[in-house]
C-alpha cells in the first residue's frame, strides 16, 4: 500500500491542522458562551480589525457589502485561519512542537484582541482563546503523532503492515487506525462543543429579549402630528414615507448585536458643568414626559443615491430637559462643555455639539421606533436621535452613558478615524424610480424619489433629462422639516438612452451641489443621476 504509506501523510497533516483549528474555534465558542459572547476570538479579532480599518476601506466595504460587510469580514477571518491551519499542519509533520506552538500563538493573538476591546472589563475575556488554542495545539500534537509512528513500532499498528501482509518499507510509517479514530473523535467533539456553545449563547440573550417584550410604551405627552395626507405619494417603487423597522438601514461596528436587559439598564449623565449628575433607569425614562416625532436618519457613509437613509416615528425623552435637570448650560449660556459624548455598551463613542442638542430641536433619548420598543439592532433599550446630524455624530445605539466635555479635549470614535468633528446632514435628493438601467416603454414614465435636508427643510426638487432644462418636480406635502420629502415628475419618455438627474434646494437656499465630494470627512455631495434606456 504505497499510496497509503507516504504520499498521503502530507494531506493528512494538512487535515490535522484544519481539525486542530476547528477544535480550537469550537472550544473557544463554548468557553465564550460561558464568559462573554463578544470575547470569542473571531469576534474579538474582527472587532479589532474593524477599529483598525482605514476609513477609505471601511467606506468601500460598506458600499460593496452593505450590511453584509460584517459577514464578509468574519468569513474572511475564517478563510485566513483555515489557510494558516493547513500550513501549520504540514509544518507540524516536520516539526511537531513548532506546529503546536503555532496554534498557541493564534490563541495569544485572540486573547490580546479580546482583552483590549473597549467593552472588555476583565482579563477573563482571554479565556476562550487560551483554552481553545490549548485544545487545538494538543489535538494537532496527537494527530501528527499518529502520522509519525516510526518503522519498527509495535506491529499492532495497522499501518505497519499492509493489507497484503507485507511489511511496509520506508523510513517512516503511520498509525492509520489511531489517526482515523482520533480525527473522527476530535471532529465529533468539536461539532458538539460548537453547537453547545451556540445554544448557550442563544439562552444568554433571553433576559434581554424578555425585558423587551415586557415594555409597553406609554402614550407620549406630546404626540407627533399625524402625517399630512399629501405627504405620502403613491407612485410605485418610491421609498415609503415611513421606513418599516425591518427595512431600516443598519450601520454599526457591532459583530454581536448587544442584548441589553432593560430591567438592569442604568445610564449616567456626568462630566464638565454637570451640577447634578444623574443616574437613570429605563423605568425612570418611561415615567418622564415623552415626545413622539418623525425624524429621518442618515449615515455619513451614504453615497449620492445610496440606501443609508430612513424615516421613522420615534418616541423618547427630550434630551435638553434631562441636561437642564442635570444643571448643564449650553456654551451660548456660558456652559463649559461644548461636546456631549455618548458611550454605548459595546464601547462606541459618539460626540454631538451641546449647542445643537439644547437649541430647541427634538433631540431625544429614543425608546420607541414606529410604535414598538427599539429593535435590538437599532439600539434597544435606549438610543440617541438628533434631527439634522449624521448618525455618527448623534445617534448612539445601546446607550450606556452621557459625558459632557469639550471638542478640544476629546475625539470620539469616528473623529479619531478622520471623519469631521461636526457633521450636519447635507441637502440631498435621490431618484428611486426608474432604477438604473431600467428599460421603460415610451410614453409617460414617473420619475420619483426622496429628498432630505433635515432641520432645514426641502423647498424645491428639480429634474433634468439629459442636458435639457431643469424642471420642477411635484413635492409631496412636508411632514416636518426633520423628515424627508417624496417627489415625483411625470415625463414623456422618448426612445433611446437617457440620463435623468435630480437636485434639491433647501429652505436656506442651499442647493445640492453638482460637484461630487466623497463621503469622508463630512458626507457625500453631488447630483444623483440614473441612466436608462427607453425602448
Ligand atoms: N453603538 C453604536 N451606535 C451607533 C453606531 C455604532 O457603530 N455603534 N453607528 C452610528 C452610525 S454611523 C449611524 S449612521 C447610526 C445608524 O443607526 P441605525 O443602524 O439604527 O440605522 O447609528 C449610529 N450609532
Ligand atoms: Mo453612519
Short mmCIF file of N, CA, C and O in Angstrom, two decimals, residues 252-363:
data_model
loop_
_atom_site.label_atom_id
_atom_site.label_comp_id
_atom_site.label_asym_id
_atom_site.label_seq_id
_atom_site.Cartn_x
_atom_site.Cartn_y
_atom_site.Cartn_z
N UNK A 252 -23.33 49.92 11.93
CA UNK A 252 -22.62 49.97 13.20
C UNK A 252 -21.42 49.04 13.14
O UNK A 252 -21.23 48.32 12.17
N UNK A 253 -20.62 49.07 14.20
CA UNK A 253 -19.39 48.26 14.23
C UNK A 253 -19.58 46.97 15.01
O UNK A 253 -18.62 46.24 15.22
N UNK A 254 -20.80 46.68 15.45
CA UNK A 254 -21.01 45.54 16.35
C UNK A 254 -21.11 44.22 15.59
O UNK A 254 -22.04 44.04 14.80
N UNK A 255 -20.18 43.31 15.86
CA UNK A 255 -20.25 41.98 15.24
C UNK A 255 -21.28 41.11 15.96
O UNK A 255 -21.86 40.21 15.39
N UNK A 256 -21.45 41.37 17.26
CA UNK A 256 -22.51 40.72 18.02
C UNK A 256 -23.47 41.84 18.42
O UNK A 256 -23.05 42.81 19.04
N UNK A 257 -24.74 41.73 18.03
CA UNK A 257 -25.70 42.77 18.39
C UNK A 257 -25.87 42.75 19.91
O UNK A 257 -26.23 41.72 20.48
N UNK A 258 -25.56 43.86 20.60
CA UNK A 258 -25.69 43.85 22.06
C UNK A 258 -27.13 43.55 22.49
O UNK A 258 -28.08 44.09 21.92
N UNK A 259 -27.27 42.65 23.45
CA UNK A 259 -28.59 42.32 24.02
C UNK A 259 -28.57 42.84 25.45
O UNK A 259 -28.00 42.20 26.33
N UNK A 260 -29.15 44.01 25.62
CA UNK A 260 -29.13 44.66 26.92
C UNK A 260 -30.46 44.42 27.62
O UNK A 260 -31.52 44.61 27.02
N UNK A 261 -30.39 44.00 28.88
CA UNK A 261 -31.59 43.77 29.67
C UNK A 261 -32.07 45.13 30.21
O UNK A 261 -31.37 45.76 31.00
N UNK A 262 -33.27 45.54 29.77
CA UNK A 262 -33.75 46.87 30.16
C UNK A 262 -33.96 46.97 31.67
O UNK A 262 -33.85 48.05 32.24
N UNK A 263 -34.24 45.84 32.33
CA UNK A 263 -34.57 45.93 33.76
C UNK A 263 -33.33 46.22 34.60
O UNK A 263 -33.46 46.71 35.72
N UNK A 264 -32.14 45.93 34.08
CA UNK A 264 -30.95 46.26 34.88
C UNK A 264 -30.15 47.41 34.24
O UNK A 264 -29.08 47.78 34.72
N UNK A 265 -30.70 47.99 33.17
CA UNK A 265 -30.00 49.07 32.46
C UNK A 265 -29.94 50.33 33.32
O UNK A 265 -30.90 50.69 34.00
N UNK A 266 -28.78 50.99 33.31
CA UNK A 266 -28.61 52.26 34.02
C UNK A 266 -27.85 53.20 33.09
O UNK A 266 -26.96 52.75 32.37
N UNK A 267 -28.19 54.48 33.13
CA UNK A 267 -27.42 55.43 32.35
C UNK A 267 -27.02 56.62 33.21
O UNK A 267 -27.84 57.18 33.93
N UNK A 268 -25.74 57.00 33.08
CA UNK A 268 -25.22 58.10 33.89
C UNK A 268 -25.08 59.34 33.01
O UNK A 268 -24.64 59.24 31.87
N UNK A 269 -25.42 60.49 33.54
CA UNK A 269 -25.11 61.77 32.89
C UNK A 269 -24.12 62.49 33.82
O UNK A 269 -24.44 62.75 34.98
N UNK A 270 -22.93 62.75 33.30
CA UNK A 270 -21.89 63.31 34.16
C UNK A 270 -20.92 64.14 33.33
O UNK A 270 -21.07 64.24 32.11
N UNK A 271 -19.94 64.74 33.99
CA UNK A 271 -18.90 65.47 33.27
C UNK A 271 -18.87 66.95 33.60
O UNK A 271 -19.45 67.41 34.58
N UNK A 272 -18.20 67.67 32.69
CA UNK A 272 -17.92 69.09 32.89
C UNK A 272 -19.21 69.91 32.93
O UNK A 272 -20.03 69.80 32.01
N UNK A 273 -19.36 70.71 33.97
CA UNK A 273 -20.51 71.60 34.05
C UNK A 273 -21.80 70.90 34.44
O UNK A 273 -22.88 71.48 34.36
N UNK A 274 -21.69 69.63 34.85
CA UNK A 274 -22.88 68.91 35.33
C UNK A 274 -22.99 69.17 36.82
O UNK A 274 -22.19 68.65 37.60
N UNK A 275 -23.97 69.99 37.21
CA UNK A 275 -24.06 70.34 38.63
C UNK A 275 -24.73 69.23 39.44
O UNK A 275 -24.45 69.03 40.60
N UNK A 276 -25.65 68.50 38.78
CA UNK A 276 -26.32 67.39 39.48
C UNK A 276 -26.24 66.15 38.61
O UNK A 276 -27.12 65.91 37.77
N UNK A 277 -25.20 65.34 38.77
CA UNK A 277 -25.10 64.12 37.95
C UNK A 277 -26.35 63.26 38.14
O UNK A 277 -26.92 63.21 39.24
N UNK A 278 -26.79 62.62 37.07
CA UNK A 278 -28.00 61.81 37.14
C UNK A 278 -27.67 60.36 36.80
O UNK A 278 -26.82 60.09 35.96
N UNK A 279 -28.34 59.44 37.47
CA UNK A 279 -28.32 58.04 37.04
C UNK A 279 -29.76 57.64 36.81
O UNK A 279 -30.61 57.80 37.68
N UNK A 280 -30.05 57.16 35.61
CA UNK A 280 -31.43 56.89 35.23
C UNK A 280 -31.62 55.42 34.88
O UNK A 280 -30.75 54.80 34.27
N UNK A 281 -32.78 54.89 35.27
CA UNK A 281 -33.15 53.54 34.85
C UNK A 281 -34.08 53.66 33.65
O UNK A 281 -34.57 54.74 33.32
N UNK A 282 -34.36 52.52 33.03
CA UNK A 282 -35.28 52.51 31.90
C UNK A 282 -36.67 52.98 32.35
O UNK A 282 -37.32 53.75 31.66
N UNK A 283 -37.06 52.52 33.56
CA UNK A 283 -38.37 52.91 34.08
C UNK A 283 -38.41 54.42 34.33
O UNK A 283 -39.42 55.07 34.05
N UNK A 284 -37.29 55.00 34.83
CA UNK A 284 -37.23 56.46 35.02
C UNK A 284 -37.56 57.17 33.71
O UNK A 284 -38.30 58.16 33.69
N UNK A 285 -37.01 56.66 32.62
CA UNK A 285 -37.24 57.30 31.32
C UNK A 285 -38.70 57.14 30.90
O UNK A 285 -39.32 58.08 30.42
N UNK A 286 -39.25 55.92 31.10
CA UNK A 286 -40.66 55.69 30.73
C UNK A 286 -41.59 56.62 31.52
O UNK A 286 -42.65 57.01 31.02
N UNK A 287 -41.19 56.96 32.76
CA UNK A 287 -42.05 57.77 33.62
C UNK A 287 -42.00 59.26 33.27
O UNK A 287 -42.77 60.04 33.81
N UNK A 288 -41.06 59.64 32.43
CA UNK A 288 -40.92 61.07 32.14
C UNK A 288 -41.87 61.51 31.03
O UNK A 288 -42.54 60.70 30.39
N UNK A 289 -41.86 62.82 30.79
CA UNK A 289 -42.65 63.38 29.71
C UNK A 289 -42.05 62.91 28.38
O UNK A 289 -40.88 63.17 28.10
N UNK A 290 -42.82 62.19 27.59
CA UNK A 290 -42.29 61.65 26.34
C UNK A 290 -42.80 62.44 25.15
O UNK A 290 -43.91 62.96 25.16
N UNK A 291 -41.95 62.54 24.15
CA UNK A 291 -42.37 63.16 22.90
C UNK A 291 -42.32 62.11 21.78
O UNK A 291 -41.58 61.12 21.88
N UNK A 292 -43.13 62.35 20.77
CA UNK A 292 -43.16 61.45 19.61
C UNK A 292 -42.91 62.31 18.37
O UNK A 292 -43.58 63.32 18.18
N UNK A 293 -41.91 61.93 17.56
CA UNK A 293 -41.55 62.77 16.41
C UNK A 293 -41.15 61.92 15.21
O UNK A 293 -40.56 60.85 15.38
N UNK A 294 -41.45 62.44 14.02
CA UNK A 294 -40.96 61.81 12.79
C UNK A 294 -39.60 62.43 12.47
O UNK A 294 -39.49 63.65 12.34
N UNK A 295 -38.60 61.60 12.38
CA UNK A 295 -37.24 62.09 12.10
C UNK A 295 -36.56 61.16 11.11
O UNK A 295 -36.62 59.94 11.26
N UNK A 296 -35.94 61.75 10.10
CA UNK A 296 -35.21 60.97 9.10
C UNK A 296 -33.75 60.89 9.48
O UNK A 296 -33.10 61.91 9.68
N UNK A 297 -33.25 59.67 9.59
CA UNK A 297 -31.84 59.41 9.95
C UNK A 297 -31.03 59.23 8.68
O UNK A 297 -31.52 58.64 7.72
N UNK A 298 -29.79 59.68 8.69
CA UNK A 298 -28.91 59.48 7.54
C UNK A 298 -27.50 59.14 8.01
O UNK A 298 -27.04 59.67 9.02
N UNK A 299 -26.85 58.27 7.26
CA UNK A 299 -25.47 57.90 7.58
C UNK A 299 -24.51 58.72 6.72
O UNK A 299 -24.74 58.91 5.53
N UNK A 300 -23.42 59.16 7.33
CA UNK A 300 -22.41 59.93 6.62
C UNK A 300 -21.76 59.09 5.52
O UNK A 300 -21.21 59.64 4.55
N UNK A 301 -21.82 57.77 5.63
CA UNK A 301 -21.24 56.90 4.62
C UNK A 301 -22.17 56.70 3.43
O UNK A 301 -21.85 55.92 2.52
N UNK A 302 -23.32 57.36 3.45
CA UNK A 302 -24.24 57.22 2.33
C UNK A 302 -23.71 57.98 1.13
O UNK A 302 -23.53 59.19 1.17
N UNK A 303 -23.46 57.25 0.05
CA UNK A 303 -23.03 57.90 -1.18
C UNK A 303 -24.22 58.57 -1.84
O UNK A 303 -25.36 58.22 -1.55
N UNK A 304 -23.96 59.46 -2.78
CA UNK A 304 -25.05 60.06 -3.55
C UNK A 304 -25.86 58.92 -4.16
O UNK A 304 -25.31 58.01 -4.77
N UNK A 305 -27.18 58.93 -3.91
CA UNK A 305 -28.04 57.87 -4.44
C UNK A 305 -28.07 56.62 -3.58
O UNK A 305 -28.75 55.66 -3.90
N UNK A 306 -27.35 56.63 -2.46
CA UNK A 306 -27.21 55.43 -1.63
C UNK A 306 -28.40 55.13 -0.73
O UNK A 306 -29.34 55.93 -0.63
N UNK A 307 -28.36 53.96 -0.07
CA UNK A 307 -29.51 53.47 0.70
C UNK A 307 -29.50 53.80 2.19
O UNK A 307 -30.44 53.44 2.89
N UNK A 308 -28.44 54.46 2.73
CA UNK A 308 -28.35 54.59 4.17
C UNK A 308 -29.07 55.83 4.70
O UNK A 308 -28.47 56.74 5.27
N UNK A 309 -30.38 55.82 4.48
CA UNK A 309 -31.24 56.89 4.97
C UNK A 309 -32.60 56.25 5.21
O UNK A 309 -33.01 55.37 4.46
N UNK A 310 -33.25 56.63 6.30
CA UNK A 310 -34.56 56.05 6.61
C UNK A 310 -35.34 56.98 7.52
O UNK A 310 -34.75 57.79 8.25
N UNK A 311 -36.65 56.87 7.43
CA UNK A 311 -37.52 57.78 8.19
C UNK A 311 -38.39 56.97 9.15
O UNK A 311 -39.03 56.01 8.73
N UNK A 312 -38.38 57.35 10.43
CA UNK A 312 -39.19 56.60 11.40
C UNK A 312 -39.89 57.56 12.35
O UNK A 312 -39.53 58.73 12.45
N UNK A 313 -40.88 57.01 13.05
CA UNK A 313 -41.58 57.77 14.10
C UNK A 313 -41.01 57.32 15.43
O UNK A 313 -41.16 56.16 15.83
N UNK A 314 -40.32 58.23 16.10
CA UNK A 314 -39.60 57.89 17.34
C UNK A 314 -40.35 58.38 18.55
O UNK A 314 -40.97 59.45 18.51
N UNK A 315 -40.28 57.62 19.65
CA UNK A 315 -40.79 58.09 20.94
C UNK A 315 -39.61 58.15 21.89
O UNK A 315 -38.83 57.20 21.96
N UNK A 316 -39.50 59.27 22.61
CA UNK A 316 -38.37 59.36 23.52
C UNK A 316 -38.46 60.51 24.50
O UNK A 316 -39.45 61.24 24.53
N UNK A 317 -37.41 60.63 25.30
CA UNK A 317 -37.32 61.68 26.30
C UNK A 317 -36.54 62.84 25.72
O UNK A 317 -35.44 62.62 25.20
N UNK A 318 -37.09 64.06 25.78
CA UNK A 318 -36.32 65.20 25.26
C UNK A 318 -35.00 65.31 26.02
O UNK A 318 -34.97 65.36 27.24
N UNK A 319 -33.92 65.32 25.25
CA UNK A 319 -32.60 65.28 25.88
C UNK A 319 -32.27 66.59 26.56
O UNK A 319 -31.62 66.61 27.62
N UNK A 320 -32.73 67.70 25.98
CA UNK A 320 -32.44 69.01 26.58
C UNK A 320 -33.02 69.09 27.99
O UNK A 320 -32.38 69.63 28.91
N UNK A 321 -34.23 68.53 28.21
CA UNK A 321 -34.85 68.52 29.55
C UNK A 321 -33.93 67.86 30.56
O UNK A 321 -33.70 68.37 31.66
N UNK A 322 -33.41 66.69 30.17
CA UNK A 322 -32.54 65.93 31.08
C UNK A 322 -31.27 66.71 31.40
O UNK A 322 -30.84 66.77 32.55
N UNK A 323 -30.69 67.30 30.35
CA UNK A 323 -29.44 68.04 30.56
C UNK A 323 -29.69 69.24 31.48
O UNK A 323 -28.90 69.53 32.38
N UNK A 324 -30.83 69.92 31.26
CA UNK A 324 -31.13 71.08 32.11
C UNK A 324 -31.29 70.63 33.56
O UNK A 324 -30.80 71.29 34.48
N UNK A 325 -31.96 69.49 33.74
CA UNK A 325 -32.14 68.97 35.09
C UNK A 325 -30.80 68.66 35.75
O UNK A 325 -30.65 68.79 36.96
N UNK A 326 -29.83 68.25 34.92
CA UNK A 326 -28.50 67.94 35.47
C UNK A 326 -27.69 69.22 35.68
O UNK A 326 -26.54 69.17 36.12
N UNK A 327 -28.28 70.36 35.34
CA UNK A 327 -27.61 71.63 35.57
C UNK A 327 -26.70 72.05 34.42
O UNK A 327 -25.87 72.94 34.58
N UNK A 328 -26.86 71.42 33.26
CA UNK A 328 -26.00 71.73 32.12
C UNK A 328 -26.50 72.99 31.41
O UNK A 328 -27.71 73.14 31.19
N UNK A 329 -25.58 73.88 31.07
CA UNK A 329 -25.91 75.03 30.24
C UNK A 329 -25.17 74.91 28.92
O UNK A 329 -24.02 74.46 28.89
N UNK A 330 -25.81 75.30 27.82
CA UNK A 330 -25.11 75.25 26.53
C UNK A 330 -24.01 76.30 26.51
O UNK A 330 -24.06 77.26 27.29
N UNK A 331 -23.02 76.16 25.62
CA UNK A 331 -21.92 77.13 25.55
C UNK A 331 -22.42 78.57 25.41
O UNK A 331 -21.86 79.48 26.02
N UNK A 332 -23.52 78.77 24.65
CA UNK A 332 -24.02 80.14 24.44
C UNK A 332 -24.55 80.76 25.73
O UNK A 332 -24.74 81.96 25.82
N UNK A 333 -24.79 79.92 26.74
CA UNK A 333 -25.23 80.44 28.04
C UNK A 333 -24.13 80.29 29.07
O UNK A 333 -24.38 80.23 30.27
N UNK A 334 -22.92 80.15 28.58
CA UNK A 334 -21.78 80.12 29.50
C UNK A 334 -21.38 78.74 29.99
O UNK A 334 -20.52 78.63 30.87
N UNK A 335 -22.01 77.69 29.45
CA UNK A 335 -21.64 76.34 29.87
C UNK A 335 -20.22 75.99 29.42
O UNK A 335 -19.80 76.41 28.34
N UNK A 336 -19.47 75.25 30.24
CA UNK A 336 -18.08 74.95 29.91
C UNK A 336 -17.92 73.82 28.87
O UNK A 336 -16.88 73.72 28.25
N UNK A 337 -18.94 72.98 28.71
CA UNK A 337 -18.80 71.82 27.81
C UNK A 337 -19.48 72.12 26.48
O UNK A 337 -20.63 72.56 26.45
N UNK A 338 -18.76 71.89 25.37
CA UNK A 338 -19.41 72.07 24.07
C UNK A 338 -19.68 70.73 23.37
O UNK A 338 -20.27 70.70 22.30
N UNK A 339 -19.21 69.63 23.98
CA UNK A 339 -19.44 68.33 23.36
C UNK A 339 -20.11 67.36 24.34
O UNK A 339 -19.70 67.25 25.50
N UNK A 340 -21.13 66.67 23.84
CA UNK A 340 -21.76 65.61 24.61
C UNK A 340 -21.30 64.28 24.02
O UNK A 340 -21.56 63.99 22.85
N UNK A 341 -20.58 63.49 24.82
CA UNK A 341 -20.09 62.20 24.32
C UNK A 341 -20.98 61.08 24.84
O UNK A 341 -21.10 60.88 26.04
N UNK A 342 -21.63 60.40 23.89
CA UNK A 342 -22.46 59.26 24.24
C UNK A 342 -21.61 58.01 24.12
O UNK A 342 -20.88 57.85 23.13
N UNK A 343 -21.66 57.15 25.13
CA UNK A 343 -20.94 55.86 25.09
C UNK A 343 -21.96 54.75 25.05
O UNK A 343 -22.98 54.81 25.72
N UNK A 344 -21.62 53.71 24.28
CA UNK A 344 -22.54 52.58 24.19
C UNK A 344 -21.97 51.40 24.96
O UNK A 344 -20.78 51.39 25.31
N UNK A 345 -22.78 50.40 25.19
CA UNK A 345 -22.32 49.22 25.93
C UNK A 345 -21.24 48.48 25.15
O UNK A 345 -20.47 47.73 25.73
N UNK A 346 -21.18 48.69 23.83
CA UNK A 346 -20.14 48.00 23.05
C UNK A 346 -18.92 48.89 22.81
O UNK A 346 -18.10 48.59 21.94
N UNK A 347 -18.82 49.98 23.56
CA UNK A 347 -17.60 50.77 23.52
C UNK A 347 -17.55 51.83 22.43
O UNK A 347 -16.53 52.47 22.23
N UNK A 348 -18.66 52.05 21.71
CA UNK A 348 -18.71 53.11 20.71
C UNK A 348 -18.75 54.45 21.44
O UNK A 348 -19.29 54.55 22.54
N UNK A 349 -18.14 55.48 20.85
CA UNK A 349 -18.27 56.83 21.38
C UNK A 349 -18.73 57.75 20.26
O UNK A 349 -18.22 57.67 19.14
N UNK A 350 -19.73 58.57 20.55
CA UNK A 350 -20.32 59.45 19.55
C UNK A 350 -20.47 60.83 20.18
O UNK A 350 -21.10 60.97 21.23
N UNK A 351 -19.85 61.84 19.58
CA UNK A 351 -19.86 63.18 20.16
C UNK A 351 -20.74 64.14 19.39
O UNK A 351 -20.62 64.25 18.17
N UNK A 352 -21.63 64.83 20.10
CA UNK A 352 -22.53 65.80 19.46
C UNK A 352 -22.33 67.18 20.08
O UNK A 352 -22.00 67.28 21.27
N UNK A 353 -22.59 68.23 19.31
CA UNK A 353 -22.49 69.58 19.89
C UNK A 353 -23.61 69.81 20.92
O UNK A 353 -24.78 69.62 20.61
N UNK A 354 -23.23 70.22 22.12
CA UNK A 354 -24.22 70.51 23.17
C UNK A 354 -25.16 71.61 22.70
O UNK A 354 -26.37 71.58 22.95
N UNK A 355 -24.59 72.57 21.97
CA UNK A 355 -25.40 73.70 21.49
C UNK A 355 -26.57 73.20 20.64
O UNK A 355 -27.71 73.63 20.82
N UNK A 356 -26.29 72.27 19.72
CA UNK A 356 -27.35 71.75 18.85
C UNK A 356 -28.42 71.01 19.66
O UNK A 356 -29.62 71.15 19.41
N UNK A 357 -27.95 70.23 20.63
CA UNK A 357 -28.90 69.41 21.39
C UNK A 357 -29.83 70.28 22.22
O UNK A 357 -30.98 69.92 22.46
N UNK A 358 -29.34 71.48 22.64
CA UNK A 358 -30.15 72.33 23.50
C UNK A 358 -30.74 73.53 22.76
O UNK A 358 -31.24 74.46 23.38
N UNK A 359 -30.72 73.50 21.42
CA UNK A 359 -31.20 74.68 20.69
C UNK A 359 -32.70 74.63 20.37
O UNK A 359 -33.20 75.43 19.58
N UNK A 360 -33.40 73.68 20.96
CA UNK A 360 -34.84 73.63 20.75
C UNK A 360 -35.27 72.54 19.79
O UNK A 360 -36.45 72.22 19.69
N UNK A 361 -34.33 71.92 19.07
CA UNK A 361 -34.72 70.82 18.19
C UNK A 361 -35.08 69.60 19.03
O UNK A 361 -34.79 69.53 20.21
N UNK A 362 -35.70 68.61 18.39
CA UNK A 362 -36.22 67.46 19.13
C UNK A 362 -35.17 66.37 19.35
O UNK A 362 -35.42 65.20 19.06
N UNK A 363 -34.01 66.75 19.89
CA UNK A 363 -33.00 65.75 20.25
C UNK A 363 -33.58 64.89 21.37
O UNK A 363 -34.14 65.42 22.32
#
